[in-house]
PDB file of C-alpha atoms in Angstrom:
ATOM      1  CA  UNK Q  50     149.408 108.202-141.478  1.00  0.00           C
ATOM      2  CA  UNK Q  51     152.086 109.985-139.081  1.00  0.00           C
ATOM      3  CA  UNK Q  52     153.592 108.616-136.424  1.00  0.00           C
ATOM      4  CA  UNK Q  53     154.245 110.569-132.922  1.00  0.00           C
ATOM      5  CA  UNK Q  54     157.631 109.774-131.286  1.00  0.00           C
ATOM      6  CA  UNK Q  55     157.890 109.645-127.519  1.00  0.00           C
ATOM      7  CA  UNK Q  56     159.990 112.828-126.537  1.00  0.00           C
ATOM      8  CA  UNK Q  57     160.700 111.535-123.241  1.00  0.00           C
ATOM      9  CA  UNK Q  58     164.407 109.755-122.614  1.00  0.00           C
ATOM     10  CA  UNK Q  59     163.977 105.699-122.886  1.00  0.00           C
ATOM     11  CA  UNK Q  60     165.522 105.710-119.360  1.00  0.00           C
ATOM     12  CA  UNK Q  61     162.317 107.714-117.835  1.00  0.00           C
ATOM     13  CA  UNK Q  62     160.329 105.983-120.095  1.00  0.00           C
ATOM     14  CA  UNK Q  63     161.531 102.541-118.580  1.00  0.00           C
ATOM     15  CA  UNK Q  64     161.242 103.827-114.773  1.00  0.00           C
ATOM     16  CA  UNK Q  65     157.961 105.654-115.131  1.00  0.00           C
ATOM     17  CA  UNK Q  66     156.533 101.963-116.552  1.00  0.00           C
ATOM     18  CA  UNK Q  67     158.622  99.714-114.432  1.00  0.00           C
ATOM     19  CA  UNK Q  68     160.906  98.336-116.768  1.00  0.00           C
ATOM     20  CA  UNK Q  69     164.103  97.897-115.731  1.00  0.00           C
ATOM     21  CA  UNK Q  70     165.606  95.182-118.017  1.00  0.00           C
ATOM     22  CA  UNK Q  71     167.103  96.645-120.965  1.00  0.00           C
ATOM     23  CA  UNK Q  72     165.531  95.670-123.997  1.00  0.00           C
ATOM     24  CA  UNK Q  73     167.675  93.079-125.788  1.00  0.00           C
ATOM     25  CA  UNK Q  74     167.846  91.813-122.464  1.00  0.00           C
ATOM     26  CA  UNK Q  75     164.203  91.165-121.718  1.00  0.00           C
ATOM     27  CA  UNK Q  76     164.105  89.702-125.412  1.00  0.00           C
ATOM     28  CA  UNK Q  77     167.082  86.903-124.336  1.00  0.00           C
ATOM     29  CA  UNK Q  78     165.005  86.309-121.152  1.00  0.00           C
ATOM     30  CA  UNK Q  79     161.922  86.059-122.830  1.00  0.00           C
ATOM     31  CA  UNK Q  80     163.487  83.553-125.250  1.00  0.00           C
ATOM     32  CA  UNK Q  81     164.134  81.439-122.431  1.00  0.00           C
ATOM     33  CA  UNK Q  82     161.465  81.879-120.292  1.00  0.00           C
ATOM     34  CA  UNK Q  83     158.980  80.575-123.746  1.00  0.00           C
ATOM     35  CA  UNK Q  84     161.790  77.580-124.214  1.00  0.00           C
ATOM     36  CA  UNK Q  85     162.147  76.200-120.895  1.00  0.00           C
ATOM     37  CA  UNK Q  86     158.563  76.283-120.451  1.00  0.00           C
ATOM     38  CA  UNK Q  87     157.717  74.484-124.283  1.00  0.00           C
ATOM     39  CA  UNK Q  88     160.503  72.049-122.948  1.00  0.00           C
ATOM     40  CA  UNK Q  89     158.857  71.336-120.023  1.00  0.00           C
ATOM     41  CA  UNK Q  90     155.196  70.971-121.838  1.00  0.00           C
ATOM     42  CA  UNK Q  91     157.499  68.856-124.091  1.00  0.00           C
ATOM     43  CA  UNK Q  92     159.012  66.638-121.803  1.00  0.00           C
ATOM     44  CA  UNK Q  93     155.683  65.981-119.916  1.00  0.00           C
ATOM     45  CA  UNK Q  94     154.064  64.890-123.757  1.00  0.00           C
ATOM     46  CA  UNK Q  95     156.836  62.335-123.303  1.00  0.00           C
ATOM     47  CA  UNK Q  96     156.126  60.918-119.613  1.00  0.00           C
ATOM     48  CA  UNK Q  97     152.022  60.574-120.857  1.00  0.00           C
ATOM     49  CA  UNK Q  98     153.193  58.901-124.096  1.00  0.00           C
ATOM     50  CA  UNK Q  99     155.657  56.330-122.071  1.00  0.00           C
ATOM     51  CA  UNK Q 100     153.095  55.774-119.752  1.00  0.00           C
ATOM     52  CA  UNK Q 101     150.618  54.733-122.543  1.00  0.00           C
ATOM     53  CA  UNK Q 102     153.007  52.465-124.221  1.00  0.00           C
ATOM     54  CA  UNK Q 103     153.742  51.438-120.599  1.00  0.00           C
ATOM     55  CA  UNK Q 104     150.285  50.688-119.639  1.00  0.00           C
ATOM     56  CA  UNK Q 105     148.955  49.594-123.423  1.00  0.00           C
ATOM     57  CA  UNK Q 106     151.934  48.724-125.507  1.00  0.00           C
ATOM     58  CA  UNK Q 107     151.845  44.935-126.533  1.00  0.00           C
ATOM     59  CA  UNK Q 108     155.349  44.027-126.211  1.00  0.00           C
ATOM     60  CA  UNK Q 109     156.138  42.980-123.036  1.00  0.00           C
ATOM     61  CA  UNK Q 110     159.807  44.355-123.306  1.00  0.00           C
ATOM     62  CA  UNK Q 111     158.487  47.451-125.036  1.00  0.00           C
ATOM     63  CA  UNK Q 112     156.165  48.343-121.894  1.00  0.00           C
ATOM     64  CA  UNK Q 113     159.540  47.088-119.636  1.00  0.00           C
ATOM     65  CA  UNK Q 114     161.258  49.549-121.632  1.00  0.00           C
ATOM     66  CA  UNK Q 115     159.024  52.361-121.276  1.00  0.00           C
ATOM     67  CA  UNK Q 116     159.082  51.945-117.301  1.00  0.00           C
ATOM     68  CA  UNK Q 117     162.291  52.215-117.286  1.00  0.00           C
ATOM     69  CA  UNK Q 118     162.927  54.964-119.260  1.00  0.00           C
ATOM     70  CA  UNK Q 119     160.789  57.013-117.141  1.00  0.00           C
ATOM     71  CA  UNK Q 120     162.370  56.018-113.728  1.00  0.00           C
ATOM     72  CA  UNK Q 121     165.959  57.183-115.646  1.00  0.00           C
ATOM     73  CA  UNK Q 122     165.513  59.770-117.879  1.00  0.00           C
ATOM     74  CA  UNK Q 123     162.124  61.743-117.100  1.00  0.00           C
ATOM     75  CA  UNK Q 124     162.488  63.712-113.616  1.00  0.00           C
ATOM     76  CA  UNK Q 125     165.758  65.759-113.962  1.00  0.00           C
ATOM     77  CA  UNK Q 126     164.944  67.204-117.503  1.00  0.00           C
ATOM     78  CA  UNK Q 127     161.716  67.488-116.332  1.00  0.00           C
ATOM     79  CA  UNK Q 128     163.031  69.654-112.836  1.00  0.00           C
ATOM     80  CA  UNK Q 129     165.398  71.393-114.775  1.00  0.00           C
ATOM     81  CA  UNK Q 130     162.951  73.244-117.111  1.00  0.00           C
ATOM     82  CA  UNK Q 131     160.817  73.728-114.934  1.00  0.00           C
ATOM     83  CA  UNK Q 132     163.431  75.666-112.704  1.00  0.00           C
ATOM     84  CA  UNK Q 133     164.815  77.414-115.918  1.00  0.00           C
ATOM     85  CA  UNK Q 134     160.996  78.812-116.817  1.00  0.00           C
ATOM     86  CA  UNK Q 135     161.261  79.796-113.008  1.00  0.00           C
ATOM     87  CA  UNK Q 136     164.177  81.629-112.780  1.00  0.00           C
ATOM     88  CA  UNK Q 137     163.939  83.400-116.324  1.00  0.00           C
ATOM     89  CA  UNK Q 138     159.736  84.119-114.871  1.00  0.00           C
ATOM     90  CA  UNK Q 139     160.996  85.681-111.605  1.00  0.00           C
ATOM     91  CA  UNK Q 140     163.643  88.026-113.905  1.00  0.00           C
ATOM     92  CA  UNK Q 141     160.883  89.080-116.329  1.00  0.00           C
ATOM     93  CA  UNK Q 142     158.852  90.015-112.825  1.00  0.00           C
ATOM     94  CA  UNK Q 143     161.489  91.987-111.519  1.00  0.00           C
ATOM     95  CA  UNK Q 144     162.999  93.790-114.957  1.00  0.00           C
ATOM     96  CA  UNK Q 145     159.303  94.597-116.533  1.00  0.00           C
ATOM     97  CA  UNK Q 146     156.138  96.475-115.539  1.00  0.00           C
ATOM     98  CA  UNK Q 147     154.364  93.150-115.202  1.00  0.00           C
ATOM     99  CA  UNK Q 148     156.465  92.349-111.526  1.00  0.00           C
ATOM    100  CA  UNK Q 149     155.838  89.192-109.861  1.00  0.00           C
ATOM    101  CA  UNK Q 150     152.814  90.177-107.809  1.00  0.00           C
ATOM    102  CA  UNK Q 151     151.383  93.361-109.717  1.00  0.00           C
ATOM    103  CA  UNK Q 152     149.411  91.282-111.697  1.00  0.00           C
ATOM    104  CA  UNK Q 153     147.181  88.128-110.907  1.00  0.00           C
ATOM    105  CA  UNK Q 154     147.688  86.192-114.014  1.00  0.00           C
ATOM    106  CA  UNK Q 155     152.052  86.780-113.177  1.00  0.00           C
ATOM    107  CA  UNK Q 156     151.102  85.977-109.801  1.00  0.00           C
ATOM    108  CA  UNK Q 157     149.202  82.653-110.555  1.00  0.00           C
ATOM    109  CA  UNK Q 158     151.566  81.640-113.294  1.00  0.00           C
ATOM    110  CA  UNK Q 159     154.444  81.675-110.325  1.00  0.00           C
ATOM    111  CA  UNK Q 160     152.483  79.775-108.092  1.00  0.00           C
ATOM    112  CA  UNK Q 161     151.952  77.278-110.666  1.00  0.00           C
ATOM    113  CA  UNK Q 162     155.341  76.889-111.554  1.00  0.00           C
ATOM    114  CA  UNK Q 163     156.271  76.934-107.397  1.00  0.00           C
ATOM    115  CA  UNK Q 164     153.590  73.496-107.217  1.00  0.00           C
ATOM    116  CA  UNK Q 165     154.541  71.989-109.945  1.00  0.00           C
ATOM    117  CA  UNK Q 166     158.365  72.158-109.230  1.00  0.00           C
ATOM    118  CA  UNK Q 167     157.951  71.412-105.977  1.00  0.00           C
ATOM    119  CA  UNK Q 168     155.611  67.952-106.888  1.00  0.00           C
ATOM    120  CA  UNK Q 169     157.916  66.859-109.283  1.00  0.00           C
ATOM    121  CA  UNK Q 170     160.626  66.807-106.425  1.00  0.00           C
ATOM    122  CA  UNK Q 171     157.976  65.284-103.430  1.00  0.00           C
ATOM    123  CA  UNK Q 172     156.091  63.493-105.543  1.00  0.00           C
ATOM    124  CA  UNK Q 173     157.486  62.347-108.833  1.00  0.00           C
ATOM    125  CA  UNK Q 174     160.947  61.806-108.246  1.00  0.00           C
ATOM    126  CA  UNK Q 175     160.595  59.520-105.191  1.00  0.00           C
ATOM    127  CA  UNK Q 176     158.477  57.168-106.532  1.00  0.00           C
ATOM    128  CA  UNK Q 177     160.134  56.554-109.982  1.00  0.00           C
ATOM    129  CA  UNK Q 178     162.522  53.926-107.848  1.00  0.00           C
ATOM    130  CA  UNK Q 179     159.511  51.886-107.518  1.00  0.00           C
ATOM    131  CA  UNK Q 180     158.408  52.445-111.611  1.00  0.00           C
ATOM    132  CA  UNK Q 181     162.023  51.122-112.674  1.00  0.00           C
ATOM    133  CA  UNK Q 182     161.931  48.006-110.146  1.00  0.00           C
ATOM    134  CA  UNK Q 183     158.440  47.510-112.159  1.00  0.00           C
ATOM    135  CA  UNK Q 184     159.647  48.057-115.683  1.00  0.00           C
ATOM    136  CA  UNK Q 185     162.586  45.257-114.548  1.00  0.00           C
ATOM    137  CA  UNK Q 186     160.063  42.821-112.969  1.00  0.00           C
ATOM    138  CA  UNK Q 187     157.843  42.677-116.207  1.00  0.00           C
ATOM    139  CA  UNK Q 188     160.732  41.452-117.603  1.00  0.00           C
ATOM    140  CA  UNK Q 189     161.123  38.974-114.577  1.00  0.00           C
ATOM    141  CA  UNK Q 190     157.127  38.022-114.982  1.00  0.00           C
ATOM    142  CA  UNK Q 191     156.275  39.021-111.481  1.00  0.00           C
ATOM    143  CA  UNK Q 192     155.432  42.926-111.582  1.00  0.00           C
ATOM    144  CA  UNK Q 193     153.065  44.299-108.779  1.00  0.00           C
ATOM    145  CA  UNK Q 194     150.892  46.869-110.540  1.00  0.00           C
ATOM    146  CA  UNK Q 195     150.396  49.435-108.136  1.00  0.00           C
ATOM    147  CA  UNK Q 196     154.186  50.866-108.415  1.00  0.00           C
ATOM    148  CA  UNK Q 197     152.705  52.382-111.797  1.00  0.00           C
ATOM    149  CA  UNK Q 198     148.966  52.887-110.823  1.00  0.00           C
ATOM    150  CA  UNK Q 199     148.507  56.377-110.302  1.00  0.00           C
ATOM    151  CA  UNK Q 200     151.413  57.266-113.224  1.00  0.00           C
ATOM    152  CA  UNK Q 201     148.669  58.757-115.360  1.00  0.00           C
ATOM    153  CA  UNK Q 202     148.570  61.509-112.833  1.00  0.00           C
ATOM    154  CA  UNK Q 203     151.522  63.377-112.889  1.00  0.00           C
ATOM    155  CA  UNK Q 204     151.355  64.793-116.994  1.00  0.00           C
ATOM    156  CA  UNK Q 205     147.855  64.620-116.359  1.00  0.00           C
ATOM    157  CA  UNK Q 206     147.900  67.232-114.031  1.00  0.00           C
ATOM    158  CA  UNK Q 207     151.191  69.369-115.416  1.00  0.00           C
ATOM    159  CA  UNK Q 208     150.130  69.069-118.867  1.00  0.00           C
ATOM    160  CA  UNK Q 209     146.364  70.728-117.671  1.00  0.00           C
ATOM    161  CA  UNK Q 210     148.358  73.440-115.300  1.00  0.00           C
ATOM    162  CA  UNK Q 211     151.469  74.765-118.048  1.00  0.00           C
ATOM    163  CA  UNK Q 212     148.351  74.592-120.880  1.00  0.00           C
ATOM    164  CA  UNK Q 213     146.768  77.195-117.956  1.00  0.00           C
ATOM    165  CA  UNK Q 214     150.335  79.015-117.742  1.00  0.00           C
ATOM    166  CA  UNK Q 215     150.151  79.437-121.285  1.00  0.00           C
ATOM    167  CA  UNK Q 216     146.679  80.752-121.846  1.00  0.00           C
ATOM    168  CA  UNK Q 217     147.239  82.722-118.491  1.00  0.00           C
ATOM    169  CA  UNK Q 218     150.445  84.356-120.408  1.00  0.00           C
ATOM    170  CA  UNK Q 219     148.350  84.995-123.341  1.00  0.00           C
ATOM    171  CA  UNK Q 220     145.314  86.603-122.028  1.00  0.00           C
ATOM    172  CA  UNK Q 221     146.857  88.296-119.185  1.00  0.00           C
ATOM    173  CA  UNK Q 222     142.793  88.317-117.069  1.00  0.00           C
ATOM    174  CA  UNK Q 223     141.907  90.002-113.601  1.00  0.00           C
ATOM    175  CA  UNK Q 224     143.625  92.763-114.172  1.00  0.00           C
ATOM    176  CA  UNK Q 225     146.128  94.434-111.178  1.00  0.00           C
ATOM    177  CA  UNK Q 226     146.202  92.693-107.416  1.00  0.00           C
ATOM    178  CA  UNK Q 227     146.095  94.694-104.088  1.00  0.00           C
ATOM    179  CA  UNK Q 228     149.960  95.860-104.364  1.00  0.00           C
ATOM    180  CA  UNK Q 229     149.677  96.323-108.137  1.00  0.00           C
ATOM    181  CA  UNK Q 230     146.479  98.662-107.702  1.00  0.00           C
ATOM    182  CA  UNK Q 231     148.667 100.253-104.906  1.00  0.00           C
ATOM    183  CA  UNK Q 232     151.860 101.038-106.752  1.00  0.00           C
ATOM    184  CA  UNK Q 233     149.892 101.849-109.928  1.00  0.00           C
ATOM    185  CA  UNK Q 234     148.322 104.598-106.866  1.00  0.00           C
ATOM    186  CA  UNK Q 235     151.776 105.408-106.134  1.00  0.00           C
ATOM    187  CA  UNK Q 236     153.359 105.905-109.247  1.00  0.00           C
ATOM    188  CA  UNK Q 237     150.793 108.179-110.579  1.00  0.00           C
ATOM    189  CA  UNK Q 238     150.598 110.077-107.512  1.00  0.00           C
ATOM    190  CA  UNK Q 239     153.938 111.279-108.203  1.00  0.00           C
ATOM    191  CA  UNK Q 240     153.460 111.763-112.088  1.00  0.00           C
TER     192      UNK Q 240
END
């Protein structure tokens, strides 16, 4: 079996499909774009398991613990993956053919990422000031239960959306939106 080489120049080659990152380039921001966002789906594993030891771990100073560790440690790790799968998705839009809105899975996936970063900073982070004051006050024997009530929320929800992201990523469905049928229109008209 023969293989045909592409005659034309990988710089026309790169234009005519919208690439504009060069490849080792894409590669390194493709790296990080699949790390920061396996960091983030990693970090939100932790929040759900500290909220089950939380909720139904034995040890009174164990379930202390685990409040308290998610009031210090969880949001900030948590916001900066989630702005590093951001940053390194909005460079893969602009440097490949896939763009930011050319596509409706690329499209939905920055959405996703837009909620999601923007919940962990309205949502999230202000109420973890109430989860540690709980966490200390199990310790004290007087904890008020509805600091931590709706915790199983939060890596409920991003857990379900970045497993969407993923699969979204994977599959790559509905095909081109309005401005990607329109440049695709363009593009060709030209060719």
């Amino acid at each position: 079996m023969t293989t045909t080489r592409d005659a034309t120049p990988p710089a026309v080659r790169d234009a005519r499909d919208g690439r504009r990152l060069p490849r080792r380039w894409r590669k390194a921001v493709l790296v990080t774009h699949v790390v920061s966002a396996g960091a983030w789906i990693g970090i939100d594993v932790i929040v759900a398991v500290l909220v089950l030891v939380g909720w139904f771990g034995g040890d009174v100073q164990v379930r202390s613990l685990a409040y308290r560790a998610l009031a210090t440690f969880v949001v900030w790790p948590m916001l900066a993956s989630g702005l590093l799968a951001l940053v390194s998705g909005v460079v893969l839009g602009l440097g490949t053919k896939w763009g930011l809105v050319r596509y409706w899975w690329v499209a939905v996936k920055l959405a996703l990422n837009l909620v999601l970063c923007t919940l962990i900073l309205v949502v999230l982070e202000p109420g973890m000031g109430a989860v540690g004051t709980y966490g200390q006050e199990l310790l004290d024997g007087a904890p008020d239960p509805a600091a931590v009530s709706t915790l199983f929320f939060p890596p409920a929800v991003s857990l379900t959306t970045l497993t969407l992201a993923t699969v979204l990523a994977v599959f790559k469905p509905w095909g081109r939106t309005g401005w990607g049928r329109a440049r695709r229109e363009r593009v060709e008209g030209r060719a």
